Tab-separated table of C-alpha atoms and ligand atoms in Angstrom:
chain	number	residue	atom	x	y	z
A	27	MET	CA	4.468	15.857	-2.023
A	28	SER	CA	6.514	16.693	1.024
A	29	LYS	CA	10.111	17.547	0.352
A	30	SER	CA	11.755	15.329	2.908
A	31	LYS	CA	15.536	15.119	3.057
A	32	LYS	CA	15.306	11.512	1.958
A	33	GLU	CA	14.247	12.435	-1.527
A	34	ARG	CA	17.205	12.636	-3.840
A	35	GLY	CA	17.328	12.786	-7.578
A	36	ILE	CA	18.576	9.672	-9.307
A	37	CYS	CA	21.635	11.523	-10.654
A	38	GLU	CA	22.661	12.653	-7.199
A	39	LEU	CA	22.114	9.150	-5.921
A	40	TYR	CA	24.363	7.672	-8.622
A	41	ALA	CA	26.985	10.412	-8.260
A	42	GLU	CA	27.392	9.757	-4.551
A	43	ASP	CA	27.587	6.005	-4.585
A	44	PRO	CA	26.770	4.171	-7.828
A	45	GLU	CA	26.839	0.704	-6.299
A	46	ARG	CA	24.529	1.714	-3.497
A	47	ALA	CA	22.274	3.386	-6.075
A	48	ASP	CA	22.140	0.145	-8.057
A	49	TYR	CA	21.269	-1.637	-4.858
A	50	LEU	CA	18.539	0.834	-3.953
A	51	VAL	CA	17.040	0.918	-7.399
A	52	PHE	CA	17.495	-2.661	-8.507
A	53	GLY	CA	18.113	-4.549	-5.322
A	54	ARG	CA	21.450	-6.073	-6.275
A	55	VAL	CA	25.019	-5.066	-5.644
A	56	ALA	CA	27.010	-5.119	-8.839
A	57	ASP	CA	30.167	-7.138	-8.877
A	58	LYS	CA	33.503	-6.447	-10.562
A	59	GLY	CA	32.164	-3.248	-12.034
A	60	ARG	CA	29.577	-5.022	-14.146
A	61	ARG	CA	25.983	-5.868	-13.740
A	62	GLY	CA	26.691	-9.449	-14.872
A	63	PHE	CA	25.796	-10.493	-11.359
A	64	LEU	CA	22.425	-8.821	-11.790
A	65	LYS	CA	20.565	-12.005	-12.517
A	66	GLY	CA	17.409	-13.048	-10.785
A	67	ALA	CA	15.214	-10.536	-9.065
A	68	GLY	CA	17.510	-7.570	-9.684
A	69	LEU	CA	17.478	-8.153	-13.406
A	70	VAL	CA	13.748	-8.782	-13.415
A	71	THR	CA	13.267	-5.535	-11.521
A	72	MET	CA	15.471	-3.598	-13.898
A	73	GLY	CA	13.747	-5.203	-16.880
A	74	ALA	CA	10.375	-4.311	-15.372
A	75	ALA	CA	11.596	-0.762	-14.815
A	76	LEU	CA	12.800	-0.398	-18.395
A	77	GLY	CA	9.852	-2.204	-19.893
A	78	ALA	CA	11.903	-4.812	-21.751
A	79	ALA	CA	14.458	-7.554	-21.277
A	80	ILE	CA	18.081	-6.364	-21.565
A	81	PRO	CA	19.874	-8.665	-24.074
A	82	PHE	CA	23.357	-7.271	-23.269
A	83	HIS	CA	22.800	-6.880	-19.540
A	84	ARG	CA	26.105	-8.623	-18.825
A	85	ASN	CA	27.963	-5.800	-20.533
A	86	MET	CA	26.140	-3.026	-18.720
A	87	PRO	CA	28.581	-1.172	-16.464
A	88	ALA	CA	27.578	-1.049	-12.839
A	89	GLY	CA	26.418	2.325	-11.674
A	90	LEU	CA	25.525	3.457	-15.202
A	91	ILE	CA	22.235	5.317	-15.118
A	92	PRO	CA	20.124	3.701	-17.815
A	93	ALA	CA	19.616	6.324	-20.505
A	94	ALA	CA	15.930	5.478	-20.509
A	95	TYR	CA	15.586	7.237	-17.177
A	96	ALA	CA	14.822	10.889	-16.991
A	97	GLU	CA	16.602	13.258	-14.650
A	98	SER	CA	15.226	12.157	-11.345
A	99	LEU	CA	13.891	9.195	-9.481
A	100	ALA	CA	10.538	10.950	-9.500
A	101	ASP	CA	10.440	10.375	-13.257
A	102	PHE	CA	11.835	6.872	-12.985
A	103	LYS	CA	9.463	4.722	-14.993
A	104	ILE	CA	8.249	1.390	-13.792
A	105	ALA	CA	6.820	-0.597	-16.689
A	106	GLY	CA	3.054	-0.811	-16.360
A	107	LYS	CA	2.898	2.081	-13.877
A	108	ASN	CA	2.106	5.655	-14.772
A	109	GLY	CA	2.767	8.870	-12.876
A	110	LEU	CA	3.802	7.302	-9.578
A	111	THR	CA	6.306	9.082	-7.333
A	112	VAL	CA	9.190	6.771	-6.528
A	113	LEU	CA	10.568	6.951	-2.978
A	114	ASN	CA	14.168	5.876	-2.908
A	115	ASP	CA	14.969	4.208	0.388
A	116	ARG	CA	14.185	0.609	-0.640
A	117	PRO	CA	13.943	-1.226	-3.958
A	118	ILE	CA	10.797	0.085	-5.596
A	119	ASN	CA	8.448	1.854	-3.278
A	120	ALA	CA	6.212	4.219	-5.157
A	121	GLU	CA	3.111	6.217	-4.325
A	122	THR	CA	0.377	7.843	-6.382
A	123	PRO	CA	-0.179	11.619	-6.373
A	124	ALA	CA	-3.680	12.301	-4.998
A	125	HIS	CA	-5.052	13.850	-8.204
A	126	LEU	CA	-4.193	10.634	-10.106
A	127	LEU	CA	-6.455	8.634	-7.781
A	128	ASN	CA	-9.658	10.288	-8.995
A	129	ASP	CA	-11.183	7.081	-10.447
A	130	ASP	CA	-13.660	5.058	-8.372
A	131	ILE	CA	-11.629	1.963	-9.279
A	132	THR	CA	-7.889	2.582	-9.228
A	133	PRO	CA	-6.363	1.538	-12.579
A	134	THR	CA	-3.575	-1.027	-12.257
A	135	ASP	CA	-1.008	1.464	-13.543
A	136	ARG	CA	-1.879	3.816	-10.668
A	137	LEU	CA	-1.767	1.446	-7.680
A	138	PHE	CA	1.121	2.191	-5.304
A	139	ILE	CA	3.954	-0.278	-4.714
A	140	ARG	CA	5.352	-1.164	-1.340
A	141	ASN	CA	8.101	-3.790	-1.456
A	142	ASN	CA	9.997	-4.925	1.634
A	143	GLY	CA	12.294	-7.273	-0.267
A	144	LEU	CA	13.075	-8.332	-3.812
A	145	PRO	CA	10.289	-9.601	-6.041
A	146	PRO	CA	10.609	-13.252	-7.076
A	147	GLU	CA	12.208	-14.134	-10.373
A	148	ASN	CA	9.501	-16.561	-11.399
A	149	MET	CA	5.912	-15.324	-11.440
A	150	ASP	CA	4.517	-18.021	-13.731
A	151	PRO	CA	0.825	-18.618	-12.972
A	152	ALA	CA	0.950	-22.079	-14.607
A	153	THR	CA	3.411	-23.488	-12.073
A	154	TRP	CA	2.489	-21.391	-9.028
A	155	THR	CA	1.224	-23.220	-5.938
A	156	LEU	CA	-0.321	-22.204	-2.638
A	157	THR	CA	0.043	-24.402	0.449
A	158	ILE	CA	-2.370	-24.160	3.375
A	159	ASP	CA	-1.094	-25.957	6.451
A	160	GLY	CA	-0.534	-25.701	10.189
A	161	ASP	CA	-3.548	-26.139	12.493
A	162	VAL	CA	-5.846	-27.511	9.774
A	163	GLU	CA	-7.531	-30.906	9.289
A	164	ARG	CA	-6.408	-31.439	5.681
A	165	PRO	CA	-3.299	-29.500	4.568
A	166	MET	CA	-3.437	-28.777	0.842
A	167	THR	CA	-1.264	-27.507	-1.967
A	168	LEU	CA	-3.273	-25.973	-4.793
A	169	SER	CA	-2.398	-24.544	-8.193
A	170	ILE	CA	-4.099	-21.387	-9.433
A	171	ASP	CA	-6.200	-23.580	-11.742
A	172	ASP	CA	-7.214	-25.710	-8.732
A	173	LEU	CA	-8.322	-22.573	-6.899
A	174	LYS	CA	-10.402	-21.450	-9.893
A	175	ARG	CA	-11.927	-24.902	-10.326
A	176	GLU	CA	-12.702	-25.761	-6.730
A	177	PHE	CA	-13.919	-22.431	-5.332
A	178	GLU	CA	-16.336	-19.723	-6.316
A	179	VAL	CA	-14.532	-16.928	-8.174
A	180	VAL	CA	-15.641	-13.454	-7.070
A	181	SER	CA	-14.667	-9.828	-7.802
A	182	TYR	CA	-14.700	-7.010	-5.258
A	183	ALA	CA	-13.489	-3.421	-5.206
A	184	LEU	CA	-11.189	-3.400	-2.176
A	185	GLN	CA	-9.285	-0.574	-0.548
A	186	LEU	CA	-5.657	-1.277	0.266
A	187	GLU	CA	-3.649	1.224	2.291
A	188	CYS	CA	-0.153	0.989	3.711
A	189	GLY	CA	-0.133	1.341	7.507
A	190	GLY	CA	2.507	4.073	7.081
A	191	ASN	CA	0.584	6.157	4.537
A	192	GLY	CA	0.870	9.807	5.627
A	193	ARG	CA	4.092	9.237	7.573
A	194	SER	CA	5.879	12.189	5.929
A	195	ALA	CA	3.784	14.598	8.009
A	196	PHE	CA	5.072	13.280	11.356
A	197	ASN	CA	7.037	15.666	13.534
A	198	PRO	CA	9.372	14.562	15.049
A	199	PRO	CA	9.802	12.515	11.859
A	200	ALA	CA	9.307	8.775	11.900
A	201	ARG	CA	11.755	6.514	10.092
A	202	GLY	CA	10.551	4.544	7.100
A	203	ASN	CA	9.164	5.329	3.675
A	204	GLN	CA	8.132	8.973	3.668
A	205	TRP	CA	4.681	8.398	2.158
A	206	SER	CA	2.586	11.491	1.669
A	207	LEU	CA	-1.014	10.639	0.778
A	208	GLY	CA	-0.793	8.105	-2.020
A	209	ALA	CA	0.012	4.699	-0.512
A	210	VAL	CA	-3.620	3.770	-1.008
A	211	GLY	CA	-5.835	2.527	-3.801
A	212	ASN	CA	-9.059	0.707	-4.593
A	213	CYS	CA	-8.629	-1.872	-7.366
A	214	MET	CA	-11.147	-4.477	-8.502
A	215	TRP	CA	-9.653	-7.788	-7.361
A	216	THR	CA	-10.771	-11.183	-8.639
A	217	GLY	CA	-10.030	-14.399	-6.798
A	218	VAL	CA	-11.440	-16.894	-4.362
A	219	ARG	CA	-12.525	-16.135	-0.824
A	220	LEU	CA	-9.915	-16.913	1.802
A	221	VAL	CA	-12.728	-18.164	4.070
A	222	ASP	CA	-13.861	-20.740	1.476
A	223	VAL	CA	-10.343	-22.135	1.231
A	224	LEU	CA	-9.987	-22.191	5.031
A	225	ASN	CA	-13.298	-24.048	5.348
A	226	ALA	CA	-12.142	-26.574	2.749
A	227	VAL	CA	-8.955	-27.393	4.640
A	228	GLY	CA	-10.830	-27.458	7.953
A	229	VAL	CA	-9.572	-24.988	10.546
A	230	LYS	CA	-8.795	-26.721	13.848
A	231	PRO	CA	-10.314	-25.121	16.963
A	232	THR	CA	-6.772	-24.454	18.200
A	233	ALA	CA	-6.044	-22.061	15.288
A	234	ILE	CA	-6.142	-18.432	16.398
A	235	TYR	CA	-3.946	-16.656	13.832
A	236	THR	CA	-2.881	-16.854	10.195
A	237	ALA	CA	0.708	-16.585	8.959
A	238	HIS	CA	1.280	-15.439	5.370
A	239	TYR	CA	4.328	-16.241	3.258
A	240	GLY	CA	5.403	-14.920	-0.144
A	241	ALA	CA	8.086	-15.781	-2.703
A	242	ASP	CA	9.988	-12.492	-2.501
A	243	THR	CA	13.484	-12.603	-1.019
A	244	HIS	CA	15.248	-10.661	1.716
A	245	LEU	CA	17.270	-7.571	0.748
A	246	SER	CA	20.401	-9.167	2.190
A	247	GLY	CA	20.084	-12.050	-0.261
A	248	ASP	CA	20.084	-14.443	2.710
A	249	PRO	CA	17.711	-17.270	1.655
A	250	ASP	CA	16.934	-18.046	5.299
A	251	LYS	CA	15.509	-14.587	5.945
A	252	LEU	CA	12.015	-13.449	4.969
A	253	PRO	CA	11.350	-9.827	4.004
A	254	ILE	CA	7.914	-9.873	5.624
A	255	SER	CA	5.464	-12.454	6.982
A	256	ARG	CA	2.390	-11.117	8.687
A	257	GLY	CA	-0.957	-12.590	9.680
A	258	VAL	CA	-4.355	-11.755	11.112
A	259	PRO	CA	-6.530	-13.144	13.930
A	260	ILE	CA	-8.727	-15.998	12.713
A	261	GLU	CA	-11.905	-13.871	13.123
A	262	LYS	CA	-10.602	-11.378	10.558
A	263	ALA	CA	-9.358	-14.200	8.295
A	264	MET	CA	-12.947	-15.517	8.137
A	265	SER	CA	-14.339	-12.266	6.644
A	266	PRO	CA	-15.961	-13.055	3.267
A	267	TYR	CA	-14.204	-10.050	1.712
A	268	ASN	CA	-10.647	-11.342	2.020
A	269	LEU	CA	-9.514	-12.618	-1.357
A	270	ILE	CA	-6.798	-14.900	-2.612
A	271	ALA	CA	-6.576	-12.867	-5.806
A	272	PHE	CA	-5.255	-13.770	-9.252
A	273	GLU	CA	-6.599	-10.791	-11.217
A	274	GLN	CA	-6.324	-7.033	-10.791
A	275	ASN	CA	-8.954	-4.953	-12.601
A	276	GLY	CA	-9.855	-7.886	-14.849
A	277	GLY	CA	-6.284	-8.389	-16.070
A	278	PRO	CA	-3.140	-9.950	-14.696
A	279	ILE	CA	-1.839	-8.672	-11.363
A	280	HIS	CA	1.011	-6.207	-11.918
A	281	PRO	CA	4.365	-7.895	-11.135
A	282	MET	CA	5.084	-5.323	-8.403
A	283	ASN	CA	1.602	-5.772	-6.907
A	284	GLY	CA	2.178	-9.474	-6.260
A	285	ALA	CA	1.674	-11.478	-9.477
A	286	PRO	CA	0.485	-14.105	-9.985
A	287	LEU	CA	-1.249	-14.638	-6.606
A	288	ARG	CA	-1.748	-12.415	-3.578
A	289	LEU	CA	-3.891	-11.906	-0.539
A	290	VAL	CA	-6.120	-8.868	-0.292
A	291	VAL	CA	-7.187	-8.378	3.322
A	292	PRO	CA	-8.972	-5.037	3.008
A	293	GLY	CA	-9.440	-2.532	5.793
A	294	TRP	CA	-6.330	-3.614	7.715
A	295	PRO	CA	-2.748	-2.439	7.138
A	296	GLY	CA	-1.666	-3.300	3.575
A	297	SER	CA	1.083	-5.449	5.073
A	298	CYS	CA	-1.547	-8.114	5.925
A	299	SER	CA	-2.115	-8.567	2.173
A	300	GLN	CA	0.816	-10.828	1.289
A	301	LYS	CA	2.001	-10.515	-2.311
A	302	TRP	CA	3.494	-13.386	-4.340
A	303	LEU	CA	1.564	-15.636	-1.943
A	304	THR	CA	2.883	-19.202	-1.551
A	305	ARG	CA	1.710	-20.345	1.867
A	306	ILE	CA	-0.873	-19.681	4.540
A	307	GLN	CA	-0.169	-21.381	7.823
A	308	LEU	CA	-2.682	-21.521	10.673
A	309	ARG	CA	-1.155	-21.047	14.089
A	310	ASP	CA	-2.212	-21.564	17.697
A	311	VAL	CA	-0.314	-18.412	18.738
A	312	GLU	CA	-0.198	-14.825	17.477
A	313	HIS	CA	2.072	-14.988	14.423
A	314	ASP	CA	5.635	-13.786	15.037
A	315	GLY	CA	7.073	-13.489	11.503
A	316	PRO	CA	9.170	-10.511	10.350
A	317	LYS	CA	7.224	-7.225	10.739
A	318	MET	CA	4.828	-8.799	13.262
A	319	THR	CA	6.880	-8.165	16.389
A	320	GLY	CA	8.621	-5.275	18.150
A	321	SER	CA	7.111	-1.977	17.073
A	322	SER	CA	6.301	-3.048	13.477
A	323	TYR	CA	2.710	-2.214	12.587
A	324	ARG	CA	2.116	-1.445	16.240
A	325	VAL	CA	1.070	1.771	17.954
A	326	PRO	CA	1.078	2.837	21.613
A	327	LYS	CA	-2.041	1.593	23.468
A	328	ASN	CA	-2.652	5.136	24.703
A	329	ASN	CA	-2.005	8.424	22.920
A	330	VAL	CA	1.445	9.816	23.564
A	331	ALA	CA	2.966	13.264	23.152
A	332	PRO	CA	5.036	13.733	19.965
A	333	GLY	CA	8.573	12.435	20.469
A	334	THR	CA	7.750	10.145	23.402
A	335	ASP	CA	10.024	7.137	23.802
A	336	VAL	CA	7.414	4.409	24.264
A	337	PRO	CA	8.400	1.137	25.991
A	338	LYS	CA	7.841	-1.990	23.831
A	339	GLU	CA	5.234	-3.473	26.166
A	340	ASP	CA	3.001	-0.416	25.696
A	341	PHE	CA	2.479	-1.110	21.967
A	342	GLU	CA	-0.432	-2.992	20.458
A	343	ILE	CA	-0.829	-4.496	17.008
A	344	ILE	CA	-2.814	-2.488	14.435
A	345	HIS	CA	-6.098	-4.089	13.430
A	346	SER	CA	-8.621	-2.040	11.424
A	347	MET	CA	-7.333	1.105	9.705
A	348	PRO	CA	-8.963	4.402	10.796
A	349	VAL	CA	-11.534	6.580	9.010
A	350	LYS	CA	-9.895	8.634	6.270
A	351	SER	CA	-10.534	10.603	3.090
A	352	LEU	CA	-8.609	11.857	0.092
A	353	ILE	CA	-9.330	14.869	-2.139
A	354	THR	CA	-8.577	13.880	-5.740
A	355	LEU	CA	-10.077	16.953	-7.467
A	356	PRO	CA	-8.952	19.707	-7.732
A	357	GLU	CA	-5.242	19.015	-7.799
A	358	THR	CA	-3.615	20.846	-4.922
A	359	GLY	CA	-1.781	24.035	-5.857
A	360	ILE	CA	-3.789	24.901	-8.959
A	361	THR	CA	-4.810	28.391	-9.976
A	362	LEU	CA	-8.307	28.695	-11.424
A	363	PRO	CA	-9.045	31.394	-14.009
A	364	ALA	CA	-10.277	34.816	-12.859
A	365	GLY	CA	-14.047	34.844	-12.630
A	366	THR	CA	-14.295	31.287	-11.277
A	367	THR	CA	-16.902	31.224	-8.507
A	368	VAL	CA	-17.299	27.520	-7.883
A	369	ALA	CA	-15.018	24.461	-7.816
A	370	ALA	CA	-16.063	20.861	-8.368
A	371	VAL	CA	-14.517	18.902	-5.505
A	372	ARG	CA	-14.287	15.137	-5.452
A	373	GLY	CA	-12.557	12.371	-3.563
A	374	HIS	CA	-12.952	9.099	-1.729
A	375	ALA	CA	-13.322	7.975	1.877
A	376	TRP	CA	-12.821	4.652	3.648
A	377	ALA	CA	-12.802	3.411	7.214
A	378	GLY	CA	-11.111	0.049	7.741
A	379	ASP	CA	-13.791	-2.461	8.776
A	380	ASN	CA	-16.491	0.263	8.916
A	381	PHE	CA	-18.530	2.127	6.330
A	382	ILE	CA	-18.437	5.867	5.711
A	383	SER	CA	-21.577	7.652	6.870
A	384	ARG	CA	-20.766	11.178	5.669
A	385	VAL	CA	-18.045	13.392	4.271
A	386	ASP	CA	-18.086	17.162	4.813
A	387	VAL	CA	-15.916	19.806	3.199
A	388	SER	CA	-14.928	23.286	4.278
A	389	HIS	CA	-13.610	26.130	2.131
A	390	ASP	CA	-13.085	28.583	4.997
A	391	PHE	CA	-10.500	26.865	7.223
A	392	GLY	CA	-13.033	24.725	9.037
A	393	THR	CA	-15.438	27.486	10.091
A	394	THR	CA	-18.361	26.112	8.099
A	395	TRP	CA	-18.853	22.637	6.656
A	396	THR	CA	-20.977	21.353	3.765
A	397	GLU	CA	-22.107	17.773	3.502
A	398	THR	CA	-21.028	16.116	0.238
A	399	ASN	CA	-22.923	13.757	-2.014
A	400	LEU	CA	-21.613	10.355	-0.864
A	401	MET	CA	-21.877	7.330	-3.172
A	402	VAL	CA	-22.945	3.902	-2.023
A	403	PRO	CA	-19.968	1.504	-2.278
A	404	PRO	CA	-20.277	-1.389	-4.782
A	405	ASN	CA	-19.439	-3.758	-1.915
A	406	PRO	CA	-18.168	-3.522	1.676
A	407	TYR	CA	-14.470	-2.600	1.896
A	408	SER	CA	-14.584	-0.499	-1.258
A	409	TRP	CA	-13.718	3.136	-0.746
A	410	GLN	CA	-16.683	5.460	-1.237
A	411	THR	CA	-16.535	8.332	-3.690
A	412	TRP	CA	-17.979	11.724	-2.732
A	413	GLU	CA	-18.411	15.001	-4.580
A	414	VAL	CA	-19.668	18.517	-4.019
A	415	ASP	CA	-19.513	21.981	-5.572
A	416	VAL	CA	-17.718	24.488	-3.375
A	417	PRO	CA	-18.260	28.267	-3.677
A	418	LEU	CA	-15.182	30.442	-4.167
A	419	PRO	CA	-16.813	33.853	-3.793
A	420	GLU	CA	-13.902	36.136	-4.757
A	421	PRO	CA	-10.332	35.972	-6.115
A	422	GLY	CA	-7.670	34.710	-3.723
A	423	TYR	CA	-6.246	31.721	-1.900
A	424	TYR	CA	-8.525	29.020	-0.552
A	425	GLU	CA	-7.998	25.732	1.184
A	426	ILE	CA	-10.501	22.958	0.770
A	427	TRP	CA	-10.574	20.541	3.653
A	428	ALA	CA	-12.432	17.223	3.839
A	429	ARG	CA	-13.591	15.380	6.940
A	430	ALA	CA	-15.025	11.856	6.830
A	431	THR	CA	-17.187	10.289	9.537
A	432	ASP	CA	-17.592	6.523	9.748
A	433	SER	CA	-20.529	4.287	10.691
A	434	GLU	CA	-19.285	4.190	14.310
A	435	GLY	CA	-19.210	7.995	14.557
A	436	ASN	CA	-15.412	8.220	14.328
A	437	GLN	CA	-14.230	11.364	12.596
A	438	GLN	CA	-10.948	12.398	11.015
A	439	PRO	CA	-8.879	14.605	13.331
A	440	PHE	CA	-7.208	17.867	12.379
A	441	ALA	CA	-3.922	17.061	14.137
A	442	ILE	CA	-1.816	13.910	13.841
A	443	ASN	CA	-2.116	11.267	16.495
A	444	TRP	CA	1.691	10.972	16.748
A	445	ASN	CA	3.253	7.546	17.287
A	446	PRO	CA	6.908	6.454	17.050
A	447	LYS	CA	6.732	4.513	13.759
A	448	GLY	CA	4.494	6.945	11.897
A	449	TYR	CA	1.425	4.781	11.349
A	450	LEU	CA	-2.263	5.595	10.884
A	451	ASN	CA	-2.062	9.276	9.964
A	452	ASN	CA	-5.710	9.932	9.134
A	453	THR	CA	-5.758	13.718	9.440
A	454	MET	CA	-8.163	15.670	7.252
A	455	PRO	CA	-6.798	16.178	3.729
A	456	ARG	CA	-6.361	19.768	2.522
A	457	VAL	CA	-5.869	21.143	-0.986
A	458	ALA	CA	-4.781	24.657	-1.941
A	459	VAL	CA	-6.725	26.462	-4.664
A	460	THR	CA	-6.153	30.009	-5.902
A	461	VAL	CA	-8.665	31.986	-7.933
A	462	GLY	CA	-6.901	34.430	-10.218
A	463	ALA	CA	-7.657	38.155	-9.889
B	529	MTE	N1	5.351	-10.715	-0.162
B	529	MTE	C1	5.168	-9.439	0.195
B	529	MTE	N2	3.922	-9.020	0.433
B	529	MTE	C2	3.693	-7.742	0.785
B	529	MTE	C3	4.763	-6.831	0.936
B	529	MTE	C4	6.071	-7.293	0.661
B	529	MTE	O1	7.060	-6.548	0.744
B	529	MTE	N3	6.229	-8.594	0.296
B	529	MTE	N4	4.493	-5.533	1.345
B	529	MTE	C5	3.251	-5.354	2.101
B	529	MTE	C6	2.920	-3.979	2.385
B	529	MTE	S1	3.749	-3.259	3.677
B	529	MTE	C7	1.912	-3.332	1.725
B	529	MTE	S2	1.428	-1.768	2.167
B	529	MTE	C8	1.222	-3.963	0.581
B	529	MTE	C9	1.342	-3.082	-0.636
B	529	MTE	O2	0.727	-3.667	-1.750
B	529	MTE	P1	1.062	-3.122	-3.201
B	529	MTE	O3	2.551	-3.037	-3.325
B	529	MTE	O4	0.433	-4.055	-4.149
B	529	MTE	O5	0.436	-1.746	-3.288
B	529	MTE	O6	1.756	-5.243	0.276
B	529	MTE	C10	2.081	-6.022	1.397
B	529	MTE	N5	2.415	-7.359	0.981
B	530	MO	MO1	2.725	-1.258	4.141
């Protein structure tokens, strides 16, 4: 975990400005010194955080740190999540420490959370509907039961990674959530194929882009503003691995991961995977919703030197995510007992629309590399697990580095490809291991 200046303990946050802290943590400004105003999404969020409804919430003084919280935001518990590190610059953004991502399939309680706005109050699957409209022959509004009844239900392991994962390593720093390594995961998602639904409504030849809409609300509370609405080119939308998902790991979708219905568009920035999905519109132009324009999810067309002020017209929209790996075992910073001569090393690798062809590790600062045992993925767009035993010939400090290569021959770089908004950091992961003397 990088120790960026943005990380503050929850106590410090509340001491400085309790109302702002309430806003950051729960997404609502308290009014007249009470949280009575904290209805709706703010209350749902606080309830979710505490793991129960709050019968006397109207009496709860604003700016009071709930006693259920430990000392710091890092220990702030989100019901149904376990061990995540909470970043504090927006309502509920939380990442997973690398060593807690060791499973092939990421458990629901370990999947990161990236919210741009406030989660909807009502997440009832029985009344939820999805509208598909725009440049289609037969616009439709379907319930979740309709989706299950009318389309084939499939399950895939799909990697989901925030476009800004790894941003905390940028220098000069890039504004935004200071993710270290853990805004990524690989859950088993169950739903219907987006392409099947698009074929059922009949995509008009004029449609070139999708536009995704969710039920979450803007941080300002302004009902006319959307927190985020992104889309993908129609060619990507037609991939058979995009799901309109209603289950996560065989159970309900976690409220913060988009219950009761979300898109999973694997291999592209996580922002394409609209949570709390209510509408998919087909458009005859590149979609221009919030976080589609300007420099959002865009990088300079050509590499630039760190700190370069890049003109808007030189940016292009991010499509596939780059080749990347994560070391999940051993946990970085550990000391192994004296006499240890070998370490079991394990992790995952993924490459946007591509497959992984090999993962190598080094235990001598990149001088020599050993090819790891790479697993076959259960389906395309799943991350691929790899493992290897690494020799640690004598006591002392070691670094284990991993380097993935994808099916197109792309390889993880050592140094960051700097860009102004801090996207796509796919540098080789490194863990520190000490063998005791
Ligand atoms: N409706 C809605 N969908 C959303 C977002 C959001 O804020 N609102 N965040 C997006 C971003 S930026 C990412 S990285 C992923 C994160 O998914 P997760 O929170 O389930 O991990 O959701 C995407 N879908
Ligand atoms: Mo994201």
